[in-house]
Short mmCIF file of C-alpha atoms in Angstrom, two decimals:
data_model
loop_
_atom_site.label_atom_id
_atom_site.label_comp_id
_atom_site.label_asym_id
_atom_site.label_seq_id
_atom_site.Cartn_x
_atom_site.Cartn_y
_atom_site.Cartn_z
CA ASP S 1 -14.89 11.17 11.89
CA THR S 2 -12.82 8.54 10.09
CA GLY S 3 -9.64 9.32 11.92
CA VAL S 4 -6.40 10.60 10.45
CA SER S 5 -6.34 10.39 6.67
CA GLN S 6 -3.22 10.41 4.50
CA ASN S 7 -2.92 10.70 0.74
CA PRO S 8 -1.62 9.16 -1.38
CA ARG S 9 -1.14 5.70 0.14
CA HIS S 10 1.73 4.95 -2.21
CA LYS S 11 3.99 7.18 -4.26
CA ILE S 12 6.59 5.97 -6.73
CA THR S 13 8.81 8.57 -8.31
CA LYS S 14 12.16 9.02 -9.97
CA ARG S 15 15.12 10.39 -8.12
CA GLY S 16 15.28 14.15 -8.36
CA GLN S 17 11.54 14.69 -8.57
CA ASN S 18 9.51 16.61 -6.01
CA VAL S 19 6.72 14.92 -4.06
CA THR S 20 3.99 16.20 -1.77
CA PHE S 21 1.97 14.27 0.78
CA ARG S 22 -1.21 15.36 2.49
CA CYS S 23 -2.51 14.65 5.98
CA ASP S 24 -6.00 15.38 7.29
CA PRO S 25 -6.04 15.10 11.09
CA ILE S 26 -8.95 14.40 13.40
CA SER S 27 -10.92 17.62 13.22
CA GLU S 28 -10.80 18.64 16.88
CA HIS S 29 -7.08 17.94 17.26
CA ASN S 30 -4.80 20.98 17.31
CA ARG S 31 -1.49 19.11 17.15
CA LEU S 32 -0.24 17.40 14.05
CA TYR S 33 2.96 15.35 13.72
CA TRP S 34 5.01 13.95 10.86
CA TYR S 35 7.21 10.88 11.21
CA ARG S 36 9.37 8.80 8.91
CA GLN S 37 9.65 5.05 9.33
CA THR S 38 12.09 2.75 7.60
CA LEU S 39 12.24 -1.03 7.71
CA GLY S 40 13.07 -2.38 11.15
CA GLN S 41 12.86 1.01 12.83
CA GLY S 42 10.29 2.79 14.90
CA PRO S 43 8.74 6.04 13.72
CA GLU S 44 11.29 8.85 13.68
CA PHE S 45 10.00 12.28 14.60
CA LEU S 46 10.28 14.89 11.82
CA THR S 47 8.20 17.87 12.90
CA TYR S 48 5.01 18.95 14.59
CA PHE S 49 2.45 21.74 14.50
CA GLN S 50 0.34 23.40 17.13
CA ASN S 51 -2.53 24.76 15.05
CA GLU S 52 -0.77 26.45 12.09
CA ALA S 53 2.54 27.05 13.89
CA GLN S 54 5.41 24.67 13.22
CA LEU S 55 7.01 24.33 16.64
CA GLU S 56 9.81 21.80 16.36
CA LYS S 57 11.83 20.28 13.56
CA SER S 58 14.15 17.32 13.77
CA ARG S 59 17.66 17.40 12.34
CA LEU S 60 16.39 14.64 10.04
CA LEU S 61 14.38 17.32 8.26
CA SER S 62 16.94 18.61 5.77
CA ASP S 63 16.38 21.78 3.73
CA ARG S 64 14.83 19.60 1.00
CA PHE S 65 11.90 18.93 3.32
CA SER S 66 9.19 21.44 4.09
CA ALA S 67 5.93 21.07 5.95
CA GLU S 68 2.97 23.39 6.18
CA ARG S 69 -0.33 23.56 7.95
CA PRO S 70 -1.77 26.74 6.50
CA LYS S 71 -5.09 27.01 8.30
CA GLY S 72 -4.42 24.77 11.23
CA SER S 73 -6.33 21.93 9.62
CA PHE S 74 -4.70 19.67 6.99
CA SER S 75 -0.96 19.57 6.51
CA THR S 76 1.37 18.91 3.58
CA LEU S 77 4.89 17.51 3.59
CA GLU S 78 6.97 18.25 0.51
CA ILE S 79 10.28 16.67 -0.42
CA GLN S 80 12.25 18.40 -3.14
CA ARG S 81 14.89 16.73 -5.32
CA THR S 82 14.16 13.29 -3.88
CA GLU S 83 17.03 10.92 -3.16
CA GLN S 84 17.17 7.14 -2.78
CA GLY S 85 17.47 7.54 0.98
CA ASP S 86 14.10 9.25 1.13
CA SER S 87 12.37 5.94 0.45
CA ALA S 88 10.34 5.25 3.58
CA MET S 89 6.88 5.25 5.10
CA TYR S 90 5.78 8.75 6.06
CA LEU S 91 3.35 8.78 8.95
CA CYS S 92 1.09 11.55 10.15
CA ALA S 93 -0.50 11.69 13.59
CA SER S 94 -2.68 14.12 15.48
CA SER S 95 -3.50 14.71 19.11
CA ALA S 96 -5.53 16.95 21.32
CA GLY S 97 -2.33 18.53 22.56
CA LEU S 98 -3.03 18.17 26.26
CA VAL S 99 -0.58 16.55 28.65
CA GLY S 100 -0.68 12.80 28.39
CA GLN S 101 -2.89 12.73 25.32
CA PRO S 102 -2.01 10.00 22.84
CA GLN S 103 -1.43 10.41 19.15
CA HIS S 104 -3.76 9.00 16.52
CA PHE S 105 -1.98 7.79 13.43
CA GLY S 106 -2.89 7.60 9.79
CA ASP S 107 -2.09 4.67 7.52
CA GLY S 108 0.94 6.44 6.12
CA THR S 109 2.26 7.22 2.65
CA ARG S 110 4.84 4.79 1.31
CA LEU S 111 7.40 6.57 -0.86
CA SER S 112 9.56 4.60 -3.27
CA ILE S 113 12.35 6.33 -5.17
CA LEU S 114 13.44 4.65 -8.40
CA ALA Z 1 18.87 13.81 24.68
CA GLN Z 2 15.94 11.51 25.19
CA ARG Z 3 16.18 7.88 24.16
CA VAL Z 4 13.96 4.80 24.17
CA THR Z 5 15.42 1.31 24.06
CA GLN Z 6 13.53 -1.86 23.26
CA PRO Z 7 16.20 -4.55 23.47
CA GLU Z 8 14.26 -7.36 21.81
CA LYS Z 9 13.43 -7.25 18.12
CA LEU Z 10 11.44 -10.46 18.36
CA LEU Z 11 9.78 -12.16 21.29
CA SER Z 12 8.18 -15.56 20.80
CA VAL Z 13 5.96 -17.07 23.50
CA PHE Z 14 3.47 -19.91 23.62
CA LYS Z 15 -0.22 -19.20 23.99
CA GLY Z 16 -1.08 -19.06 27.67
CA ALA Z 17 2.42 -18.07 28.77
CA PRO Z 18 3.19 -14.71 30.41
CA VAL Z 19 4.56 -11.90 28.29
CA GLU Z 20 6.95 -9.09 29.16
CA LEU Z 21 8.07 -6.58 26.54
CA LYS Z 22 10.94 -4.47 27.78
CA CYS Z 23 11.27 -0.70 27.43
CA ASN Z 24 13.97 1.46 28.98
CA TYR Z 25 14.20 5.19 28.56
CA SER Z 26 16.62 8.03 29.09
CA TYR Z 27 15.17 11.45 29.91
CA SER Z 28 16.11 14.08 32.45
CA GLY Z 29 12.60 15.27 33.31
CA SER Z 30 9.28 13.61 34.04
CA PRO Z 31 8.42 11.54 31.00
CA GLU Z 32 5.10 10.75 29.39
CA LEU Z 33 5.29 7.14 28.31
CA PHE Z 34 3.09 5.19 25.95
CA TRP Z 35 2.82 1.77 24.38
CA TYR Z 36 1.55 1.65 20.81
CA VAL Z 37 0.64 -1.50 18.91
CA GLN Z 38 0.43 -2.27 15.21
CA TYR Z 39 -1.49 -5.36 14.19
CA SER Z 40 -0.93 -6.85 10.76
CA ARG Z 41 -2.19 -4.54 8.00
CA GLN Z 42 -3.51 -2.00 10.52
CA ARG Z 43 -2.35 1.44 11.54
CA LEU Z 44 -0.37 2.21 14.63
CA GLN Z 45 -2.68 2.67 17.61
CA LEU Z 46 -2.42 3.46 21.28
CA LEU Z 47 -2.41 0.49 23.62
CA LEU Z 48 -1.89 2.24 26.93
CA ARG Z 49 -0.24 5.23 28.63
CA HIS Z 50 1.42 5.48 31.99
CA ILE Z 51 -0.62 8.47 33.13
CA SER Z 52 -3.89 6.53 33.17
CA ARG Z 53 -2.54 3.40 34.92
CA GLU Z 54 -5.13 1.26 33.16
CA SER Z 55 -5.22 -2.28 31.84
CA ILE Z 56 -6.06 -2.68 28.17
CA LYS Z 57 -6.65 -6.10 26.59
CA GLY Z 58 -5.08 -7.59 29.71
CA PHE Z 59 -1.85 -5.59 29.30
CA THR Z 60 -0.39 -3.39 32.03
CA ALA Z 61 2.73 -1.27 32.25
CA ASP Z 62 4.22 0.36 35.31
CA LEU Z 63 6.57 3.29 35.19
CA ASN Z 64 9.67 2.59 37.27
CA LYS Z 65 11.57 5.84 37.56
CA GLY Z 66 14.39 4.24 39.53
CA GLU Z 67 15.12 1.75 36.77
CA THR Z 68 13.90 4.13 34.01
CA SER Z 69 11.71 1.37 32.65
CA PHE Z 70 8.18 0.99 31.36
CA HIS Z 71 7.85 -2.70 30.64
CA LEU Z 72 4.64 -4.07 29.14
CA LYS Z 73 3.21 -7.19 30.75
CA LYS Z 74 0.40 -9.64 30.24
CA PRO Z 75 -0.07 -12.72 32.42
CA VAL Z 76 -1.61 -14.91 29.71
CA ALA Z 77 -0.71 -14.43 26.04
CA GLN Z 78 -3.33 -14.96 23.35
CA GLU Z 79 -2.83 -15.53 19.64
CA GLU Z 80 -4.47 -12.19 18.81
CA ASP Z 81 -1.72 -10.42 20.77
CA SER Z 82 0.71 -11.15 17.94
CA ALA Z 83 1.72 -7.73 16.65
CA MET Z 84 4.45 -5.10 16.61
CA TYR Z 85 4.75 -3.14 19.86
CA TYR Z 86 6.41 0.26 20.21
CA CYS Z 87 7.31 2.12 23.36
CA ALA Z 88 7.23 5.92 23.03
CA LEU Z 89 8.33 8.82 25.18
CA THR Z 90 7.09 12.39 25.00
CA GLY Z 91 9.51 14.92 26.42
CA TYR Z 92 9.64 18.69 26.57
CA SER Z 93 12.55 21.00 25.90
CA GLY Z 94 12.22 24.75 25.92
CA GLY Z 95 8.47 24.38 25.95
CA TYR Z 96 8.49 22.31 22.78
CA GLN Z 97 7.45 18.70 22.54
CA LYS Z 98 9.53 15.90 21.17
CA VAL Z 99 8.41 12.32 20.72
CA THR Z 100 10.84 9.40 20.59
CA PHE Z 101 9.83 5.87 19.64
CA GLY Z 102 11.74 2.69 20.30
CA THR Z 103 12.65 0.37 17.45
CA GLY Z 104 9.80 -1.95 18.34
CA THR Z 105 9.39 -5.56 19.43
CA LYS Z 106 7.56 -8.11 17.34
CA LEU Z 107 5.51 -10.36 19.58
CA GLN Z 108 4.78 -13.77 18.14
CA VAL Z 109 2.34 -15.92 20.11
CA ILE Z 110 2.70 -19.56 19.14
CA PRO Z 111 -0.53 -21.59 19.23
#
């Protein structure tokens, strides 16, 4: 297992366009998390899944954002009608979901809005 | 609301000196606390967690519930310790999990 994989690594798009990111977690992990990180800040929690169920969403996740994990394996994060403020690093992490278990992070997708 | 505070954005120490990276938290229940590290051009990775009370790469962290702190310590800093360090708290509300990271501290070990 190569760990958590995220694609693409970089995405440059024009304001107003839609973008979709993919995350492949560690195969035996049932929890999957999405974070956003901007310069000088720590990762900010966006949402997480337990298997295919989306259990918690942050207020940061506006109605332009949607995340799915259709079969409890990979997940996608879509941003519609992108805005300048969406420029950030989007991180995915997975964990075994047991108490005290750490998260394993991917390399992230860097989104730049022109 | 849960909160994690790392008061120092940058901490510079000389090689061989002791290191202490501060982390304070705010949470009404029993927290799960972690330290994550990000070395240059690498992904974020776990350094240690309070539940296992272990020492990793010479680092230790003790949960002090009275002071709501989880400071990271190492008695002798090495150049390879230079990295970004994040304190993180996992809390539960209504059965759902929420993870809060601090803003991070950049540790610079001067040769």
